[in-house]
Short mmCIF file of N, CA, C and O in Angstrom, two decimals:
data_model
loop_
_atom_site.label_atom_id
_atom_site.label_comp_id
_atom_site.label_asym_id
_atom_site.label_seq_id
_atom_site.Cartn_x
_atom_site.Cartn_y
_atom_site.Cartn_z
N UNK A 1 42.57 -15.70 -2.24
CA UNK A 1 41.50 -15.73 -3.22
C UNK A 1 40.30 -16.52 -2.70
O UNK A 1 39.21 -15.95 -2.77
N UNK A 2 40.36 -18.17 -2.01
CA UNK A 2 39.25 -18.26 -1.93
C UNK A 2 39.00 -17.58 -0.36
O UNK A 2 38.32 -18.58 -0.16
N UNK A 3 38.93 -17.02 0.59
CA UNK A 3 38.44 -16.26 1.37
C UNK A 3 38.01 -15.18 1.21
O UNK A 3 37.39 -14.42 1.96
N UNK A 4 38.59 -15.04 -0.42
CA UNK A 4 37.41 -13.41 -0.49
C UNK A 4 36.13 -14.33 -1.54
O UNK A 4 34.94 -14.06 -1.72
N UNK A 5 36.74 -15.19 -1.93
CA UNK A 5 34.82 -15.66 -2.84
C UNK A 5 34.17 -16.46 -1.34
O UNK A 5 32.99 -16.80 -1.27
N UNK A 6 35.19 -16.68 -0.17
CA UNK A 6 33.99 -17.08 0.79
C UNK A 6 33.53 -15.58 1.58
O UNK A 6 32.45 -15.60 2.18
N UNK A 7 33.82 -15.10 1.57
CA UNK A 7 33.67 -13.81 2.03
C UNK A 7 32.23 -13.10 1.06
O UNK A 7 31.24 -12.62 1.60
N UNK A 8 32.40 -13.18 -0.15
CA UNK A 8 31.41 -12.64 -0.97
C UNK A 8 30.25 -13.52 -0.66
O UNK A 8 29.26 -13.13 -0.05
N UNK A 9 30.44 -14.89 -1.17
CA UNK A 9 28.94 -15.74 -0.78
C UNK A 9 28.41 -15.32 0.72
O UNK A 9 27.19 -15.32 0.90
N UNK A 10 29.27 -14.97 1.77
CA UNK A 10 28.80 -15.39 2.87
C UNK A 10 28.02 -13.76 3.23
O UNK A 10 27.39 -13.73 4.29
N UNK A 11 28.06 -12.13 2.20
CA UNK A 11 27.77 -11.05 2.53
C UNK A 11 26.74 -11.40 1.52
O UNK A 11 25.60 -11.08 1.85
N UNK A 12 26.90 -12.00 0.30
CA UNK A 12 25.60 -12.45 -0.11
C UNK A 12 24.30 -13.11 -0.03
O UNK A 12 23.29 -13.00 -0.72
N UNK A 13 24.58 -13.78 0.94
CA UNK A 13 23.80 -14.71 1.95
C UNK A 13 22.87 -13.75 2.97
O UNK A 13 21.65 -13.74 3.11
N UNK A 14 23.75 -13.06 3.55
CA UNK A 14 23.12 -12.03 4.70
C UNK A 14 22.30 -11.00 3.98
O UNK A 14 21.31 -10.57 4.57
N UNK A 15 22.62 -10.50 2.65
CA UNK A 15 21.78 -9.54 1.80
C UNK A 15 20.34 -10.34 1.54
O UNK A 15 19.27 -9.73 1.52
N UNK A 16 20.45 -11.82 1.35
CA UNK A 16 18.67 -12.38 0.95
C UNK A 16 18.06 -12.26 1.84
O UNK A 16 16.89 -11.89 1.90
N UNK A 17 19.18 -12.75 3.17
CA UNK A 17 17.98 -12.93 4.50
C UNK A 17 17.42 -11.82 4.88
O UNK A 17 16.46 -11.90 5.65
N UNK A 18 17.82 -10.71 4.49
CA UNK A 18 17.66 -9.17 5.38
C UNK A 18 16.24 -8.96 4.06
O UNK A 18 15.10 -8.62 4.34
N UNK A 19 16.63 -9.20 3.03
CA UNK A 19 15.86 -8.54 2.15
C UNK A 19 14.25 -8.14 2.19
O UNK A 19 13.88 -7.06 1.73
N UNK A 20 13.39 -9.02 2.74
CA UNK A 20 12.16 -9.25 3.36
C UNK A 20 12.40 -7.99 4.58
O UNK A 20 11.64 -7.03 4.45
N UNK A 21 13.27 -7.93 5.59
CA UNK A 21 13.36 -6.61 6.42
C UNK A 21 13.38 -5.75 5.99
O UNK A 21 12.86 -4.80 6.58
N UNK A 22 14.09 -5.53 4.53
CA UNK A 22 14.59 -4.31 4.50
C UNK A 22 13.27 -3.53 3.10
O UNK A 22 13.16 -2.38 2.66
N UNK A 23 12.49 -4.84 2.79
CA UNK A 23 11.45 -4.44 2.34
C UNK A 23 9.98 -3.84 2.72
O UNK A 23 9.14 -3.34 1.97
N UNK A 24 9.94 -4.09 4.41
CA UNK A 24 8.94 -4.03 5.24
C UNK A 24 8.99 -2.33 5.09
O UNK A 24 7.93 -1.73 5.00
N UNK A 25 10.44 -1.51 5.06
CA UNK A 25 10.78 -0.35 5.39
C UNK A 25 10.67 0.35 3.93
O UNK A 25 10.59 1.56 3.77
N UNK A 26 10.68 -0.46 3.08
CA UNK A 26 11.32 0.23 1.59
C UNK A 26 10.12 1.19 1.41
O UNK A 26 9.15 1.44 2.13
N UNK A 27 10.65 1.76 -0.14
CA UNK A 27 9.93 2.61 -0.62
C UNK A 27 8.00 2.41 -1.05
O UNK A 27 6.97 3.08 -1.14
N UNK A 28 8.38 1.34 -1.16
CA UNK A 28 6.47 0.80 -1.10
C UNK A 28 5.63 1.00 0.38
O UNK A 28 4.43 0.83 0.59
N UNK A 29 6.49 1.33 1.11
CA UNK A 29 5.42 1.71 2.54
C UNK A 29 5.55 3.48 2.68
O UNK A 29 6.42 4.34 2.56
N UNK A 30 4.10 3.38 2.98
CA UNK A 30 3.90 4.54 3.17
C UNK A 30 4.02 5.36 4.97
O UNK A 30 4.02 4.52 5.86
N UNK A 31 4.10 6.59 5.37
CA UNK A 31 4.10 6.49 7.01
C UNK A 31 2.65 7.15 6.92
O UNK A 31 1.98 7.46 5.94
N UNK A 32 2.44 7.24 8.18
CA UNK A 32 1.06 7.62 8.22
C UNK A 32 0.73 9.24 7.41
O UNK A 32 -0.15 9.74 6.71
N UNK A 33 1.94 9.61 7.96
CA UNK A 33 1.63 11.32 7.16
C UNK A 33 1.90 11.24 5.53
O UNK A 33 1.82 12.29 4.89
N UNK A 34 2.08 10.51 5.14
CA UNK A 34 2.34 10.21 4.00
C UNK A 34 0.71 9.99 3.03
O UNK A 34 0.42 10.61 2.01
N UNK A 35 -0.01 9.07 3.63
CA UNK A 35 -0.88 8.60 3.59
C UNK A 35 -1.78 9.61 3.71
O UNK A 35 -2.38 9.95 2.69
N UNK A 36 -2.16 10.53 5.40
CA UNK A 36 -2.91 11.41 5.41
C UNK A 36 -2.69 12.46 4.05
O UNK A 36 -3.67 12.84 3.41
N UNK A 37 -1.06 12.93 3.61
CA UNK A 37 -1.27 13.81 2.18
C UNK A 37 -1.79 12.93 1.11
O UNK A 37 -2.15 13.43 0.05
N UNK A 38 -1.84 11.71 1.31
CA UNK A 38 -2.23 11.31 -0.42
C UNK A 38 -3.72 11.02 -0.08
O UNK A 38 -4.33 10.54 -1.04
N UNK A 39 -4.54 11.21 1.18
CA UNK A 39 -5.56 11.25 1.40
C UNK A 39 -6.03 12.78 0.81
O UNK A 39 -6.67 13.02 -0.21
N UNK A 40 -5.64 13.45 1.55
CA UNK A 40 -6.28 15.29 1.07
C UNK A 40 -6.35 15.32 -0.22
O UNK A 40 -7.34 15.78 -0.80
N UNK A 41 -5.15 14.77 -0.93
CA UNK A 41 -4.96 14.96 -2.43
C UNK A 41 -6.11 14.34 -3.68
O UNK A 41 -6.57 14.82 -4.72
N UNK A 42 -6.30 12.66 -2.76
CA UNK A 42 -7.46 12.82 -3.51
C UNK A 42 -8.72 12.94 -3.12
O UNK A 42 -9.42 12.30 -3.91
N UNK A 43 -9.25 13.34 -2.45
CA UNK A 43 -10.54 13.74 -1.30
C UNK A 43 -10.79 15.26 -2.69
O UNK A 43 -10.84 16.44 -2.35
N UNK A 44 -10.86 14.92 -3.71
CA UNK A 44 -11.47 16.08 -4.45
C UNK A 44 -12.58 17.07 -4.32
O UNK A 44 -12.69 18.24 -4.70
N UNK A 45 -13.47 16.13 -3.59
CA UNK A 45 -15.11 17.23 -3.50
C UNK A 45 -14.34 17.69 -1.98
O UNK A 45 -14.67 18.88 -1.99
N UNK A 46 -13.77 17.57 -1.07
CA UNK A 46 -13.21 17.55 -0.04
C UNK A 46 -14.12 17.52 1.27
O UNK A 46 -14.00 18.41 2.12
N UNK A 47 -15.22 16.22 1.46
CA UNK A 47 -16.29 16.17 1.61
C UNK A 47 -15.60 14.82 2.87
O UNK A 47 -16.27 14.04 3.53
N UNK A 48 -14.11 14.95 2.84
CA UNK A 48 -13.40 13.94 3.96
C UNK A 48 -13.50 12.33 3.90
O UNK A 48 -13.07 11.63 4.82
N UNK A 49 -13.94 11.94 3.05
CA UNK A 49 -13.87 10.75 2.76
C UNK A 49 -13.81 10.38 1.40
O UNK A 49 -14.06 11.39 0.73
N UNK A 50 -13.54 9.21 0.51
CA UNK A 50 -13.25 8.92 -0.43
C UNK A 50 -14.02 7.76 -0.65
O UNK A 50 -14.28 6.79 0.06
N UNK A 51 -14.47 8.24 -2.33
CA UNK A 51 -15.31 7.58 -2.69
C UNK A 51 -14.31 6.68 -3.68
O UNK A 51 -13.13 7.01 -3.83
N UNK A 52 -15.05 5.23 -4.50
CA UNK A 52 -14.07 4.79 -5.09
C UNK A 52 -12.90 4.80 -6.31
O UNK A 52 -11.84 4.37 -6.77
N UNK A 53 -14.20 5.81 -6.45
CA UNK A 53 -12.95 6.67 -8.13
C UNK A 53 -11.96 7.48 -7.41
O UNK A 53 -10.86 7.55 -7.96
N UNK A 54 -12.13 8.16 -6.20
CA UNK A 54 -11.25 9.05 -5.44
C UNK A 54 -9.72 8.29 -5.28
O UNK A 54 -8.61 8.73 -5.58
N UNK A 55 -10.16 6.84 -4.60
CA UNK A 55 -9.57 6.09 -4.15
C UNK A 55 -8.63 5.64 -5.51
O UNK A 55 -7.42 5.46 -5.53
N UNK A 56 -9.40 5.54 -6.42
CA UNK A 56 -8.36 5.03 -7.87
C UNK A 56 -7.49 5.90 -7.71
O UNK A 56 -6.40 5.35 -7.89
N UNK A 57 -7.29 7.48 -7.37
CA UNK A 57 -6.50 8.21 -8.15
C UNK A 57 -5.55 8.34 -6.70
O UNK A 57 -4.70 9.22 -6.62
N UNK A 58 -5.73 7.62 -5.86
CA UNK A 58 -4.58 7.55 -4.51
C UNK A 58 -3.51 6.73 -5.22
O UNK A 58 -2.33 7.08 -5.24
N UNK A 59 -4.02 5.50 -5.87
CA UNK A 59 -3.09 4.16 -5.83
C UNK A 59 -2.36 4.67 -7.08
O UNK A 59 -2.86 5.42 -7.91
N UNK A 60 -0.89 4.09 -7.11
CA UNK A 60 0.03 4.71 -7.63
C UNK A 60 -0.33 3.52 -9.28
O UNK A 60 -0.77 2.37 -9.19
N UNK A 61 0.01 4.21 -10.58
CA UNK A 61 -0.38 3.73 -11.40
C UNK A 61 0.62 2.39 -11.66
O UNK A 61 -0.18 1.68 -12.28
N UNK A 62 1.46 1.85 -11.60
CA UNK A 62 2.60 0.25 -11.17
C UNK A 62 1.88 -0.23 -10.25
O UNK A 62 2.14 -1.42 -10.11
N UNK A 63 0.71 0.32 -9.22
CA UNK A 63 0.48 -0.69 -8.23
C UNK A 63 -0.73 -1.40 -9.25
O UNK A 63 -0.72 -2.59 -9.54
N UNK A 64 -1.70 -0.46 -9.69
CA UNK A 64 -2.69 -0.72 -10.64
C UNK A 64 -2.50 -1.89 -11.38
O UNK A 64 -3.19 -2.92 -11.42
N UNK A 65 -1.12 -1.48 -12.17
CA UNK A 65 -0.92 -2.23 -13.18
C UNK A 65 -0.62 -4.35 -12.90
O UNK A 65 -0.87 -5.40 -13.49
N UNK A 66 0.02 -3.92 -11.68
CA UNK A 66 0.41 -5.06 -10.72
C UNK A 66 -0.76 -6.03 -10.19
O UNK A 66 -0.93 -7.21 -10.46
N UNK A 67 -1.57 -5.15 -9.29
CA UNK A 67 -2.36 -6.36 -9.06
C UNK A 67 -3.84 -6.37 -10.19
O UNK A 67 -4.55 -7.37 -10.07
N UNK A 68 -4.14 -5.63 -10.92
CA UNK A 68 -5.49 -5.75 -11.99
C UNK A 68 -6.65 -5.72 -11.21
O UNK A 68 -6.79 -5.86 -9.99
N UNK A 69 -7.41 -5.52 -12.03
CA UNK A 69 -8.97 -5.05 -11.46
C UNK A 69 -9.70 -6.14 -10.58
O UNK A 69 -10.47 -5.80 -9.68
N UNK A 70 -9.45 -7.34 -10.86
CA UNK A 70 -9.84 -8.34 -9.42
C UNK A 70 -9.17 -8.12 -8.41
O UNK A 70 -9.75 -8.53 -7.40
N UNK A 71 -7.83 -7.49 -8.13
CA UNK A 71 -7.37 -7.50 -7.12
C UNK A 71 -7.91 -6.66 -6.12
O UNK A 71 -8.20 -6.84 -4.93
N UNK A 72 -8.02 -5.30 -7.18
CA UNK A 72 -8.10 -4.17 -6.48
C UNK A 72 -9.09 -3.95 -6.32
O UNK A 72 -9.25 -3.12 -5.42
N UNK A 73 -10.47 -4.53 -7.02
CA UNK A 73 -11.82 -4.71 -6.37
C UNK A 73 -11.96 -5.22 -4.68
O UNK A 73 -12.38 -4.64 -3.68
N UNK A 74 -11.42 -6.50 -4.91
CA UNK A 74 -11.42 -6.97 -3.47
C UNK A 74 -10.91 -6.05 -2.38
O UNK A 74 -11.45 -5.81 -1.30
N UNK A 75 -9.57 -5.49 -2.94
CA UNK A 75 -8.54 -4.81 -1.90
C UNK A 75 -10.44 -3.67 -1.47
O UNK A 75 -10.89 -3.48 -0.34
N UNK A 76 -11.00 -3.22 -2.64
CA UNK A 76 -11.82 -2.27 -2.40
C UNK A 76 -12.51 -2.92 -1.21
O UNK A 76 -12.07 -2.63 -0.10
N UNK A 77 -13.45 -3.70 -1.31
CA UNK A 77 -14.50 -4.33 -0.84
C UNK A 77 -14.19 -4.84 0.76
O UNK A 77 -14.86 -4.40 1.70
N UNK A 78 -13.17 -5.77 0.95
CA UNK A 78 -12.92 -6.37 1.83
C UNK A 78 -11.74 -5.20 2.75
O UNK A 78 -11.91 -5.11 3.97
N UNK A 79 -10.88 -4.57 2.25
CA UNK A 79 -9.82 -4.24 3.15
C UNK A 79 -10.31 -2.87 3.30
O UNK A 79 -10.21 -2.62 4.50
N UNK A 80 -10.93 -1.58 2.50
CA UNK A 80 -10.91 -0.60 2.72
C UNK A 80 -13.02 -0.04 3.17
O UNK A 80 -13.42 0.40 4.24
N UNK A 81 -13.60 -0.23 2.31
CA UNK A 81 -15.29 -0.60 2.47
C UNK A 81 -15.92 -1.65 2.85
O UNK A 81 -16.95 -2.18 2.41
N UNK A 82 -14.98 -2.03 4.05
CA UNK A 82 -15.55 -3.35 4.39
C UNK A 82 -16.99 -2.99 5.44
O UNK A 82 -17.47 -3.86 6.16
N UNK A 83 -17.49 -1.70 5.39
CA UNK A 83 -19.00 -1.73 5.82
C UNK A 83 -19.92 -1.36 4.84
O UNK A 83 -21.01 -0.81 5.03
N UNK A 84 -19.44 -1.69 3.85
CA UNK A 84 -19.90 -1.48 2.66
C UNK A 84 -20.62 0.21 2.16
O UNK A 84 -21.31 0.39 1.16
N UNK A 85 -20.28 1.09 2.98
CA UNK A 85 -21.20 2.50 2.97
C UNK A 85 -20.63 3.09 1.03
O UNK A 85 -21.29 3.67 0.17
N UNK A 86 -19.61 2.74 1.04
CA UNK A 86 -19.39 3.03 -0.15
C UNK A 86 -18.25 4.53 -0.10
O UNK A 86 -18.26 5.59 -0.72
N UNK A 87 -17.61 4.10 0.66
CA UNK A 87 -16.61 5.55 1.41
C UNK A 87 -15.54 4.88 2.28
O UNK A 87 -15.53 3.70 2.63
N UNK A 88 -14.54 5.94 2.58
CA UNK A 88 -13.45 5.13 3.23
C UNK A 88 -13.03 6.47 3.77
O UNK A 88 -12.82 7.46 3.07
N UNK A 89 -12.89 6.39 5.52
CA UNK A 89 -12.57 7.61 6.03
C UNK A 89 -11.53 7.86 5.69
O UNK A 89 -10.91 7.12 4.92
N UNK A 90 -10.93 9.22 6.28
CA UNK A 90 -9.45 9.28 6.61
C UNK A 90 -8.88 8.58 7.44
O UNK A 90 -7.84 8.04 7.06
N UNK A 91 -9.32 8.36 8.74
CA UNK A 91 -9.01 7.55 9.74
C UNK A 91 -8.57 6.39 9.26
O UNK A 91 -7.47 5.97 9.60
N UNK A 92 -9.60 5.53 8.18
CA UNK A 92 -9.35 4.07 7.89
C UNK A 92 -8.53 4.11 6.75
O UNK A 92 -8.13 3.06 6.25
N UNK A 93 -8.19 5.43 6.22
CA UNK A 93 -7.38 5.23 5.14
C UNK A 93 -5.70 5.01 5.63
O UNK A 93 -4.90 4.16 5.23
N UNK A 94 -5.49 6.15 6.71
CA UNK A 94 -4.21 6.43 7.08
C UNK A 94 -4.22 4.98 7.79
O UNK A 94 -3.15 4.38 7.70
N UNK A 95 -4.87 4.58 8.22
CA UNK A 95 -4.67 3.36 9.28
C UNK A 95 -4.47 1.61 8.44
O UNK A 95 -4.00 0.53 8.81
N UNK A 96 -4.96 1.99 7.47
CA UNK A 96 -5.12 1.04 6.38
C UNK A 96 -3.51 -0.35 6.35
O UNK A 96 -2.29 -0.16 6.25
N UNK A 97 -4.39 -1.71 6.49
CA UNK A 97 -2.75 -2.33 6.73
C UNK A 97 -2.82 -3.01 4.87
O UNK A 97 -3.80 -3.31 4.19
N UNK A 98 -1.31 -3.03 4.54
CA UNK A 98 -1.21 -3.00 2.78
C UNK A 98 -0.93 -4.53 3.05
O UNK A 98 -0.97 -5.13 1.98
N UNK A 99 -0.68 -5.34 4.08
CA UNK A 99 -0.27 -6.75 4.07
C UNK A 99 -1.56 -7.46 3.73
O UNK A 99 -2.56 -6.89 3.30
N UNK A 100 -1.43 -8.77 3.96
CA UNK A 100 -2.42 -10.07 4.22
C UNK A 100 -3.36 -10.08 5.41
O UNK A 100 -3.07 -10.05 6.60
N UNK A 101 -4.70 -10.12 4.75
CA UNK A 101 -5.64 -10.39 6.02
C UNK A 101 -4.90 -11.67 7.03
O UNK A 101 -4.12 -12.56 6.70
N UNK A 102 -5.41 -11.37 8.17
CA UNK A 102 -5.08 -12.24 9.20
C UNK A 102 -3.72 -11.88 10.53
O UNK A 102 -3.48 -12.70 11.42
#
């Protein structure tokens, strides 16, 4: 008995540490082709780039809800229009990193 509750803590232990790994992979990342279809999809005038209402209707509505309109302003401004033209290629979309500046 107690070698299987040390046995459990000790597979429970290895499940937290991995968890951060196994989140890098999870369902919240996108692959690039993934990205290029949810690019076409919303590229509506299909004019190859995305403007920022375009861009609203990429982000999945839980991400919306998650980080709120300051977030996702910035995410706008700084991570995706950071030359401010007011557009976001395909190139910079598919290429786009979802982590922390730096």
């Amino acid at each position: 008995m107690k070698i299987t509750a040390k046995l459990g803590l000790a597979l429970a232990a290895i499940a937290v540490c991995a968890t951060p790994a196994l989140a890098q992979q999870g369902p919240g990342r996108m692959t690039p082709e993934q990205r290029a279809e949810r690019f076409e999809a919303s590229d509506t005038n299909k004019d190859g780039k995305l403007d920022k209402a375009e861009w609203l209707t990429a982000m999945p509505a839980q991400m919306k809800e998650r980080m709120g309109e300051e977030r996702i302003e910035q995410m706008w401004s700084m991570r995706l229009d950071s030359d401010g033209d007011g557009f976001v290629t395909k190139d910079e979309f598919v290429n786009m990193q979802m982590g922390r500046p730096g």
